[in-house]
Amino acid sequence: MIDRGNQPEPASSTMFDYDAELRRYHRWLSEALDVAPSDHVLDIGCGTGQLTRDSAKLAHQGSALGVDISPVMLGHARRLTATEEIPNVRFEQADAQVYPFPPEHFTRAASRFGTMFFADPVAAFTNIGRALQPGSRLVQLVWQDSAEQEWVGAIHQALTGNATPAASTGAFSLGDPARVDDILTAAGFKDITSTDLREPIYYGTDPDAGVDAVRVLHMTTDLLSRLDADETQRALDRLRATMAEHHTADGVWFDSRAWLVTAYR
């Protein structure tokens, strides 16, 4: 899985650039994962495979497997891998909640905003845990509560005129560290820590690019689907104005907060 709170519509020909959006968070996850040359890494909700490829390069005596439910993103991941000529990485279209991973094979597991949509999170993390060797590390990034996300409130305000963010489910279902602790403990993990991170997320080089980027997000298409043509145009005009308000010399940025969650099998 990938960050389905920002999920593009399956039929869309445009693929959202999560790697650009989450560039400030990627380094935190990579540092916490701390891949060694002999590691075998599982990347859950790998998207286009940035973390998977980076891990494979570090684990040059080991391997990296990326799993995601999106065939479009996995196709892009495989093309990038072929271009970079990385021999020890592969990708599978799979739901990590039920996929039959080889037992006790991996020494590291990671997810960049890809674990919040499991129908049964205890079952999902139990399945992931079975794939890890005892003592192995799980590192994941998850969004904090939706009320902590400037991007949620700003986009919602622009499209609806109401600043009330979405309920803390879906993309924000793991925003409560106590709940995450309970889930991971029930799934067989220990030494669980949640570190508060605050980083801006990127939505393009300029306001027009920002509008184009967020138009393919599920939250945007869902809100726009409720409007008629005139209302849609007014909403998009407000959205562009919002992007302009957040436009800097380095592009369009919105504040966000996440938890960096670390646990051991």
PDB file of C-alpha atoms in Angstrom:
ATOM      1  CA  MET A   1       0.000   0.000   0.000  1.00  0.00           C
ATOM      2  CA  ILE A   2       0.892   3.602  -0.456  1.00  0.00           C
ATOM      3  CA  ASP A   3      -0.446   6.754   1.168  1.00  0.00           C
ATOM      4  CA  ARG A   4      -4.091   6.183   0.184  1.00  0.00           C
ATOM      5  CA  GLY A   5      -5.160   9.411   1.825  1.00  0.00           C
ATOM      6  CA  ASN A   6      -3.443  10.951  -1.177  1.00  0.00           C
ATOM      7  CA  GLN A   7      -4.486   8.168  -3.533  1.00  0.00           C
ATOM      8  CA  PRO A   8      -4.843   9.075  -7.218  1.00  0.00           C
ATOM      9  CA  GLU A   9      -7.958   7.756  -8.897  1.00  0.00           C
ATOM     10  CA  PRO A  10      -7.162   4.344 -10.417  1.00  0.00           C
ATOM     11  CA  ALA A  11      -8.367   5.451 -13.840  1.00  0.00           C
ATOM     12  CA  SER A  12      -6.272   8.600 -13.907  1.00  0.00           C
ATOM     13  CA  SER A  13      -3.489   8.813 -16.473  1.00  0.00           C
ATOM     14  CA  THR A  14      -1.546  11.132 -14.166  1.00  0.00           C
ATOM     15  CA  MET A  15       0.544   9.635 -11.384  1.00  0.00           C
ATOM     16  CA  PHE A  16       1.059  11.699  -8.261  1.00  0.00           C
ATOM     17  CA  ASP A  17       4.719  12.277  -7.402  1.00  0.00           C
ATOM     18  CA  TYR A  18       4.947  11.045  -3.809  1.00  0.00           C
ATOM     19  CA  ASP A  19       8.751  11.077  -3.938  1.00  0.00           C
ATOM     20  CA  ALA A  20       8.734  14.838  -4.512  1.00  0.00           C
ATOM     21  CA  GLU A  21       5.938  15.456  -2.006  1.00  0.00           C
ATOM     22  CA  LEU A  22       7.642  13.524   0.791  1.00  0.00           C
ATOM     23  CA  ARG A  23      11.282  14.405   0.081  1.00  0.00           C
ATOM     24  CA  ARG A  24      11.815  15.969   3.527  1.00  0.00           C
ATOM     25  CA  TYR A  25      10.533  12.837   5.287  1.00  0.00           C
ATOM     26  CA  HIS A  26      12.480  10.346   3.208  1.00  0.00           C
ATOM     27  CA  ARG A  27      15.785  11.081   4.899  1.00  0.00           C
ATOM     28  CA  TRP A  28      14.315  10.495   8.368  1.00  0.00           C
ATOM     29  CA  LEU A  29      13.043   7.080   7.345  1.00  0.00           C
ATOM     30  CA  SER A  30      16.299   6.120   5.637  1.00  0.00           C
ATOM     31  CA  GLU A  31      18.396   7.108   8.638  1.00  0.00           C
ATOM     32  CA  ALA A  32      16.170   5.221  11.082  1.00  0.00           C
ATOM     33  CA  LEU A  33      16.143   2.109   8.882  1.00  0.00           C
ATOM     34  CA  ASP A  34      19.964   2.096   8.853  1.00  0.00           C
ATOM     35  CA  VAL A  35      20.407  -0.557   6.170  1.00  0.00           C
ATOM     36  CA  ALA A  36      23.601  -2.628   6.391  1.00  0.00           C
ATOM     37  CA  PRO A  37      25.353  -4.408   3.480  1.00  0.00           C
ATOM     38  CA  SER A  38      23.960  -7.855   4.334  1.00  0.00           C
ATOM     39  CA  ASP A  39      20.375  -6.827   5.158  1.00  0.00           C
ATOM     40  CA  HIS A  40      17.249  -8.128   3.465  1.00  0.00           C
ATOM     41  CA  VAL A  41      14.752  -5.268   3.338  1.00  0.00           C
ATOM     42  CA  LEU A  42      10.965  -5.348   2.949  1.00  0.00           C
ATOM     43  CA  ASP A  43       9.409  -2.073   1.751  1.00  0.00           C
ATOM     44  CA  ILE A  44       5.650  -2.022   2.447  1.00  0.00           C
ATOM     45  CA  GLY A  45       3.609   0.227   0.160  1.00  0.00           C
ATOM     46  CA  CYS A  46       6.696   0.928  -1.907  1.00  0.00           C
ATOM     47  CA  GLY A  47       5.017   3.078  -4.554  1.00  0.00           C
ATOM     48  CA  THR A  48       7.547   3.836  -7.267  1.00  0.00           C
ATOM     49  CA  GLY A  49      10.275   2.189  -5.224  1.00  0.00           C
ATOM     50  CA  GLN A  50      12.546   5.020  -4.109  1.00  0.00           C
ATOM     51  CA  LEU A  51      13.178   3.522  -0.675  1.00  0.00           C
ATOM     52  CA  THR A  52      13.378   0.000  -2.108  1.00  0.00           C
ATOM     53  CA  ARG A  53      16.079   0.990  -4.586  1.00  0.00           C
ATOM     54  CA  ASP A  54      18.011   3.019  -2.023  1.00  0.00           C
ATOM     55  CA  SER A  55      17.895   0.060   0.379  1.00  0.00           C
ATOM     56  CA  ALA A  56      19.064  -2.396  -2.280  1.00  0.00           C
ATOM     57  CA  LYS A  57      22.065  -0.198  -3.065  1.00  0.00           C
ATOM     58  CA  LEU A  58      23.051  -0.173   0.609  1.00  0.00           C
ATOM     59  CA  ALA A  59      22.314  -3.891   1.059  1.00  0.00           C
ATOM     60  CA  HIS A  60      24.606  -4.860  -1.803  1.00  0.00           C
ATOM     61  CA  GLN A  61      25.253  -8.259  -0.217  1.00  0.00           C
ATOM     62  CA  GLY A  62      21.561  -8.718   0.576  1.00  0.00           C
ATOM     63  CA  SER A  63      18.338  -7.744  -1.176  1.00  0.00           C
ATOM     64  CA  ALA A  64      15.254  -5.535  -1.165  1.00  0.00           C
ATOM     65  CA  LEU A  65      11.633  -6.379  -1.945  1.00  0.00           C
ATOM     66  CA  GLY A  66       9.011  -3.706  -2.539  1.00  0.00           C
ATOM     67  CA  VAL A  67       5.311  -4.527  -2.387  1.00  0.00           C
ATOM     68  CA  ASP A  68       2.391  -2.322  -3.392  1.00  0.00           C
ATOM     69  CA  ILE A  69      -1.160  -2.776  -4.669  1.00  0.00           C
ATOM     70  CA  SER A  70      -0.735  -0.275  -7.544  1.00  0.00           C
ATOM     71  CA  PRO A  71       0.382  -1.860 -10.838  1.00  0.00           C
ATOM     72  CA  VAL A  72       1.000   1.597 -12.331  1.00  0.00           C
ATOM     73  CA  MET A  73       3.444   2.592  -9.605  1.00  0.00           C
ATOM     74  CA  LEU A  74       5.140  -0.800  -9.666  1.00  0.00           C
ATOM     75  CA  GLY A  75       5.612  -0.533 -13.413  1.00  0.00           C
ATOM     76  CA  HIS A  76       7.370   2.785 -12.907  1.00  0.00           C
ATOM     77  CA  ALA A  77       9.442   1.277 -10.078  1.00  0.00           C
ATOM     78  CA  ARG A  78      10.615  -1.563 -12.322  1.00  0.00           C
ATOM     79  CA  ARG A  79      11.538   0.835 -15.128  1.00  0.00           C
ATOM     80  CA  LEU A  80      13.600   2.991 -12.786  1.00  0.00           C
ATOM     81  CA  THR A  81      15.294  -0.097 -11.365  1.00  0.00           C
ATOM     82  CA  ALA A  82      16.223  -1.295 -14.835  1.00  0.00           C
ATOM     83  CA  THR A  83      17.598   2.131 -15.735  1.00  0.00           C
ATOM     84  CA  GLU A  84      19.698   2.219 -12.568  1.00  0.00           C
ATOM     85  CA  GLU A  85      20.783  -1.413 -13.103  1.00  0.00           C
ATOM     86  CA  ILE A  86      20.171  -2.582  -9.541  1.00  0.00           C
ATOM     87  CA  PRO A  87      20.400  -6.399  -9.534  1.00  0.00           C
ATOM     88  CA  ASN A  88      19.252  -7.213  -5.981  1.00  0.00           C
ATOM     89  CA  VAL A  89      15.816  -5.563  -5.943  1.00  0.00           C
ATOM     90  CA  ARG A  90      12.407  -6.843  -7.022  1.00  0.00           C
ATOM     91  CA  PHE A  91       8.797  -5.741  -6.773  1.00  0.00           C
ATOM     92  CA  GLU A  92       5.546  -7.622  -6.201  1.00  0.00           C
ATOM     93  CA  GLN A  93       1.963  -6.459  -6.602  1.00  0.00           C
ATOM     94  CA  ALA A  94       0.667  -7.570  -3.234  1.00  0.00           C
ATOM     95  CA  ASP A  95      -1.361  -6.630  -0.189  1.00  0.00           C
ATOM     96  CA  ALA A  96       1.060  -6.884   2.723  1.00  0.00           C
ATOM     97  CA  GLN A  97      -1.823  -7.805   5.016  1.00  0.00           C
ATOM     98  CA  VAL A  98      -2.196 -11.262   3.465  1.00  0.00           C
ATOM     99  CA  TYR A  99       0.782 -11.834   1.155  1.00  0.00           C
ATOM    100  CA  PRO A 100       2.665 -15.093   1.916  1.00  0.00           C
ATOM    101  CA  PHE A 101       6.107 -13.659   2.608  1.00  0.00           C
ATOM    102  CA  PRO A 102       8.901 -16.166   3.281  1.00  0.00           C
ATOM    103  CA  PRO A 103       9.001 -16.682   7.074  1.00  0.00           C
ATOM    104  CA  GLU A 104      11.784 -15.027   9.078  1.00  0.00           C
ATOM    105  CA  HIS A 105      13.545 -13.873   5.924  1.00  0.00           C
ATOM    106  CA  PHE A 106      13.863 -10.103   6.232  1.00  0.00           C
ATOM    107  CA  THR A 107      16.141  -8.212   8.609  1.00  0.00           C
ATOM    108  CA  ARG A 108      14.547  -4.791   8.043  1.00  0.00           C
ATOM    109  CA  ALA A 109      11.001  -3.676   7.203  1.00  0.00           C
ATOM    110  CA  ALA A 110       9.915  -0.154   6.349  1.00  0.00           C
ATOM    111  CA  SER A 111       6.942   1.821   5.152  1.00  0.00           C
ATOM    112  CA  ARG A 112       6.646   5.429   4.045  1.00  0.00           C
ATOM    113  CA  PHE A 113       3.003   6.286   4.747  1.00  0.00           C
ATOM    114  CA  GLY A 114       1.869   2.889   3.479  1.00  0.00           C
ATOM    115  CA  THR A 115       0.349   1.104   6.486  1.00  0.00           C
ATOM    116  CA  MET A 116      -2.673   3.218   7.431  1.00  0.00           C
ATOM    117  CA  PHE A 117      -5.277   1.453   5.299  1.00  0.00           C
ATOM    118  CA  PHE A 118      -5.116  -2.133   6.495  1.00  0.00           C
ATOM    119  CA  ALA A 119      -8.614  -3.514   7.088  1.00  0.00           C
ATOM    120  CA  ASP A 120      -7.246  -5.468  10.054  1.00  0.00           C
ATOM    121  CA  PRO A 121      -4.015  -3.788  11.223  1.00  0.00           C
ATOM    122  CA  VAL A 122      -3.215  -6.410  13.871  1.00  0.00           C
ATOM    123  CA  ALA A 123      -3.481  -9.185  11.277  1.00  0.00           C
ATOM    124  CA  ALA A 124      -1.428  -7.134   8.821  1.00  0.00           C
ATOM    125  CA  PHE A 125       1.433  -6.395  11.198  1.00  0.00           C
ATOM    126  CA  THR A 126       1.352  -9.983  12.442  1.00  0.00           C
ATOM    127  CA  ASN A 127       1.834 -11.136   8.846  1.00  0.00           C
ATOM    128  CA  ILE A 128       4.681  -8.668   8.368  1.00  0.00           C
ATOM    129  CA  GLY A 129       6.206  -9.755  11.665  1.00  0.00           C
ATOM    130  CA  ARG A 130       6.278 -13.406  10.554  1.00  0.00           C
ATOM    131  CA  ALA A 131       8.434 -12.341   7.620  1.00  0.00           C
ATOM    132  CA  LEU A 132      11.034 -10.752   9.909  1.00  0.00           C
ATOM    133  CA  GLN A 133      13.863 -12.479  11.676  1.00  0.00           C
ATOM    134  CA  PRO A 134      13.690 -12.223  15.485  1.00  0.00           C
ATOM    135  CA  GLY A 135      15.105  -8.911  16.644  1.00  0.00           C
ATOM    136  CA  SER A 136      14.606  -7.250  13.255  1.00  0.00           C
ATOM    137  CA  ARG A 137      13.580  -3.628  13.006  1.00  0.00           C
ATOM    138  CA  LEU A 138      10.336  -2.205  11.612  1.00  0.00           C
ATOM    139  CA  VAL A 139      10.384   1.507  10.783  1.00  0.00           C
ATOM    140  CA  GLN A 140       7.402   3.365   9.418  1.00  0.00           C
ATOM    141  CA  LEU A 141       6.169   6.873   8.820  1.00  0.00           C
ATOM    142  CA  VAL A 142       2.486   7.564   9.495  1.00  0.00           C
ATOM    143  CA  TRP A 143       0.525  10.790   9.456  1.00  0.00           C
ATOM    144  CA  GLN A 144      -0.469  12.406  12.716  1.00  0.00           C
ATOM    145  CA  ASP A 145      -4.090  13.488  13.239  1.00  0.00           C
ATOM    146  CA  SER A 146      -5.671  15.276  10.277  1.00  0.00           C
ATOM    147  CA  ALA A 147      -6.042  18.425  12.384  1.00  0.00           C
ATOM    148  CA  GLU A 148      -2.222  18.633  12.461  1.00  0.00           C
ATOM    149  CA  GLN A 149      -1.955  18.751   8.652  1.00  0.00           C
ATOM    150  CA  GLU A 150      -1.969  22.207   7.079  1.00  0.00           C
ATOM    151  CA  TRP A 151      -2.381  20.647   3.625  1.00  0.00           C
ATOM    152  CA  VAL A 152      -5.614  18.917   4.633  1.00  0.00           C
ATOM    153  CA  GLY A 153      -7.245  22.027   6.053  1.00  0.00           C
ATOM    154  CA  ALA A 154      -6.054  24.297   3.243  1.00  0.00           C
ATOM    155  CA  ILE A 155      -7.238  22.056   0.420  1.00  0.00           C
ATOM    156  CA  HIS A 156     -10.529  21.343   2.174  1.00  0.00           C
ATOM    157  CA  GLN A 157     -11.102  25.070   2.782  1.00  0.00           C
ATOM    158  CA  ALA A 158     -10.348  25.925  -0.846  1.00  0.00           C
ATOM    159  CA  LEU A 159     -12.658  23.295  -2.295  1.00  0.00           C
ATOM    160  CA  THR A 160     -15.560  23.528   0.146  1.00  0.00           C
ATOM    161  CA  GLY A 161     -15.279  26.836   1.984  1.00  0.00           C
ATOM    162  CA  ASN A 162     -15.098  24.819   5.201  1.00  0.00           C
ATOM    163  CA  ALA A 163     -11.801  24.475   7.072  1.00  0.00           C
ATOM    164  CA  THR A 164     -12.948  21.406   8.993  1.00  0.00           C
ATOM    165  CA  PRO A 165     -10.526  18.603   8.018  1.00  0.00           C
ATOM    166  CA  ALA A 166     -11.515  15.047   7.313  1.00  0.00           C
ATOM    167  CA  ALA A 167     -12.088  12.659  10.194  1.00  0.00           C
ATOM    168  CA  SER A 168      -9.029  10.941  11.600  1.00  0.00           C
ATOM    169  CA  THR A 169      -9.575   7.687   9.779  1.00  0.00           C
ATOM    170  CA  GLY A 170      -8.073   6.349   6.581  1.00  0.00           C
ATOM    171  CA  ALA A 171      -4.763   8.110   6.018  1.00  0.00           C
ATOM    172  CA  PHE A 172      -4.784   9.278   9.647  1.00  0.00           C
ATOM    173  CA  SER A 173      -5.885   6.030  11.288  1.00  0.00           C
ATOM    174  CA  LEU A 174      -2.462   5.518  12.904  1.00  0.00           C
ATOM    175  CA  GLY A 175      -2.179   9.072  14.182  1.00  0.00           C
ATOM    176  CA  ASP A 176      -2.589   8.054  17.840  1.00  0.00           C
ATOM    177  CA  PRO A 177       0.694   6.605  19.202  1.00  0.00           C
ATOM    178  CA  ALA A 178      -1.176   4.731  21.955  1.00  0.00           C
ATOM    179  CA  ARG A 179      -3.270   2.931  19.345  1.00  0.00           C
ATOM    180  CA  VAL A 180      -0.180   2.134  17.294  1.00  0.00           C
ATOM    181  CA  ASP A 181       1.525   0.768  20.411  1.00  0.00           C
ATOM    182  CA  ASP A 182      -1.461  -1.489  21.106  1.00  0.00           C
ATOM    183  CA  ILE A 183      -1.601  -2.742  17.509  1.00  0.00           C
ATOM    184  CA  LEU A 184       2.097  -3.496  17.232  1.00  0.00           C
ATOM    185  CA  THR A 185       2.231  -5.127  20.671  1.00  0.00           C
ATOM    186  CA  ALA A 186      -0.696  -7.386  19.742  1.00  0.00           C
ATOM    187  CA  ALA A 187       1.124  -8.241  16.505  1.00  0.00           C
ATOM    188  CA  GLY A 188       4.227  -9.407  18.386  1.00  0.00           C
ATOM    189  CA  PHE A 189       6.458  -6.321  18.295  1.00  0.00           C
ATOM    190  CA  LYS A 190       8.256  -4.708  21.239  1.00  0.00           C
ATOM    191  CA  ASP A 191      10.349  -1.637  22.140  1.00  0.00           C
ATOM    192  CA  ILE A 192       7.950   0.612  20.233  1.00  0.00           C
ATOM    193  CA  THR A 193       8.765   4.313  19.962  1.00  0.00           C
ATOM    194  CA  SER A 194       7.004   7.158  18.134  1.00  0.00           C
ATOM    195  CA  THR A 195       9.047  10.247  17.283  1.00  0.00           C
ATOM    196  CA  ASP A 196       7.282  13.518  16.463  1.00  0.00           C
ATOM    197  CA  LEU A 197       8.347  14.926  13.077  1.00  0.00           C
ATOM    198  CA  ARG A 198       7.286  18.163  11.434  1.00  0.00           C
ATOM    199  CA  GLU A 199       8.270  18.765   7.825  1.00  0.00           C
ATOM    200  CA  PRO A 200       6.813  20.666   4.870  1.00  0.00           C
ATOM    201  CA  ILE A 201       5.480  18.675   1.937  1.00  0.00           C
ATOM    202  CA  TYR A 202       5.929  19.720  -1.690  1.00  0.00           C
ATOM    203  CA  TYR A 203       3.197  20.282  -4.279  1.00  0.00           C
ATOM    204  CA  GLY A 204       5.033  21.616  -7.321  1.00  0.00           C
ATOM    205  CA  THR A 205       7.154  24.396  -8.712  1.00  0.00           C
ATOM    206  CA  ASP A 206       4.370  27.012  -8.928  1.00  0.00           C
ATOM    207  CA  PRO A 207       0.649  27.472  -8.182  1.00  0.00           C
ATOM    208  CA  ASP A 208      -0.500  25.943 -11.472  1.00  0.00           C
ATOM    209  CA  ALA A 209       1.677  22.886 -10.864  1.00  0.00           C
ATOM    210  CA  GLY A 210       0.260  22.687  -7.340  1.00  0.00           C
ATOM    211  CA  VAL A 211      -3.311  22.625  -8.627  1.00  0.00           C
ATOM    212  CA  ASP A 212      -2.438  19.993 -11.225  1.00  0.00           C
ATOM    213  CA  ALA A 213      -0.748  17.872  -8.555  1.00  0.00           C
ATOM    214  CA  VAL A 214      -3.567  17.841  -6.022  1.00  0.00           C
ATOM    215  CA  ARG A 215      -6.312  17.416  -8.632  1.00  0.00           C
ATOM    216  CA  VAL A 216      -5.361  13.735  -8.940  1.00  0.00           C
ATOM    217  CA  LEU A 217      -5.598  13.121  -5.205  1.00  0.00           C
ATOM    218  CA  HIS A 218      -8.539  11.121  -3.926  1.00  0.00           C
ATOM    219  CA  MET A 219      -9.552  13.791  -1.400  1.00  0.00           C
ATOM    220  CA  THR A 220      -9.705  16.386  -4.205  1.00  0.00           C
ATOM    221  CA  THR A 221     -11.587  14.299  -6.753  1.00  0.00           C
ATOM    222  CA  ASP A 222     -14.048  13.234  -4.066  1.00  0.00           C
ATOM    223  CA  LEU A 223     -14.819  16.813  -3.042  1.00  0.00           C
ATOM    224  CA  LEU A 224     -15.027  18.076  -6.638  1.00  0.00           C
ATOM    225  CA  SER A 225     -17.376  15.249  -7.628  1.00  0.00           C
ATOM    226  CA  ARG A 226     -20.046  16.839  -5.417  1.00  0.00           C
ATOM    227  CA  LEU A 227     -19.999  20.151  -7.307  1.00  0.00           C
ATOM    228  CA  ASP A 228     -21.561  21.325 -10.569  1.00  0.00           C
ATOM    229  CA  ALA A 229     -19.471  22.892 -13.345  1.00  0.00           C
ATOM    230  CA  ASP A 230     -19.680  26.478 -12.074  1.00  0.00           C
ATOM    231  CA  GLU A 231     -18.989  25.458  -8.485  1.00  0.00           C
ATOM    232  CA  THR A 232     -16.054  23.348  -9.647  1.00  0.00           C
ATOM    233  CA  GLN A 233     -14.475  26.291 -11.466  1.00  0.00           C
ATOM    234  CA  ARG A 234     -14.868  28.542  -8.433  1.00  0.00           C
ATOM    235  CA  ALA A 235     -13.374  25.850  -6.206  1.00  0.00           C
ATOM    236  CA  LEU A 236     -10.389  25.434  -8.513  1.00  0.00           C
ATOM    237  CA  ASP A 237      -9.882  29.203  -8.582  1.00  0.00           C
ATOM    238  CA  ARG A 238      -9.812  29.199  -4.773  1.00  0.00           C
ATOM    239  CA  LEU A 239      -7.430  26.244  -4.838  1.00  0.00           C
ATOM    240  CA  ARG A 240      -5.038  28.107  -7.126  1.00  0.00           C
ATOM    241  CA  ALA A 241      -5.154  31.115  -4.798  1.00  0.00           C
ATOM    242  CA  THR A 242      -4.309  28.804  -1.903  1.00  0.00           C
ATOM    243  CA  MET A 243      -1.359  27.419  -3.834  1.00  0.00           C
ATOM    244  CA  ALA A 244      -0.206  30.956  -4.574  1.00  0.00           C
ATOM    245  CA  GLU A 245      -0.302  31.770  -0.855  1.00  0.00           C
ATOM    246  CA  HIS A 246       2.053  28.835  -0.221  1.00  0.00           C
ATOM    247  CA  HIS A 247       4.339  29.503  -3.177  1.00  0.00           C
ATOM    248  CA  THR A 248       7.968  30.221  -2.276  1.00  0.00           C
ATOM    249  CA  ALA A 249      11.175  30.549  -4.251  1.00  0.00           C
ATOM    250  CA  ASP A 250      11.577  26.792  -3.752  1.00  0.00           C
ATOM    251  CA  GLY A 251       8.072  25.793  -4.874  1.00  0.00           C
ATOM    252  CA  VAL A 252       4.697  25.226  -3.201  1.00  0.00           C
ATOM    253  CA  TRP A 253       4.939  23.862   0.348  1.00  0.00           C
ATOM    254  CA  PHE A 254       2.477  23.002   3.122  1.00  0.00           C
ATOM    255  CA  ASP A 255       3.174  22.197   6.743  1.00  0.00           C
ATOM    256  CA  SER A 256       2.626  18.623   7.971  1.00  0.00           C
ATOM    257  CA  ARG A 257       3.297  16.374  10.956  1.00  0.00           C
ATOM    258  CA  ALA A 258       4.059  12.681  11.135  1.00  0.00           C
ATOM    259  CA  TRP A 259       5.165   9.967  13.538  1.00  0.00           C
ATOM    260  CA  LEU A 260       8.339   8.008  12.886  1.00  0.00           C
ATOM    261  CA  VAL A 261       7.466   4.669  14.482  1.00  0.00           C
ATOM    262  CA  THR A 262      10.182   2.144  15.299  1.00  0.00           C
ATOM    263  CA  ALA A 263       9.565  -1.350  16.674  1.00  0.00           C
ATOM    264  CA  TYR A 264      11.362  -4.687  16.909  1.00  0.00           C
ATOM    265  CA  ARG A 265      10.195  -8.199  16.129  1.00  0.00           C
TER     266      ARG A 265
END
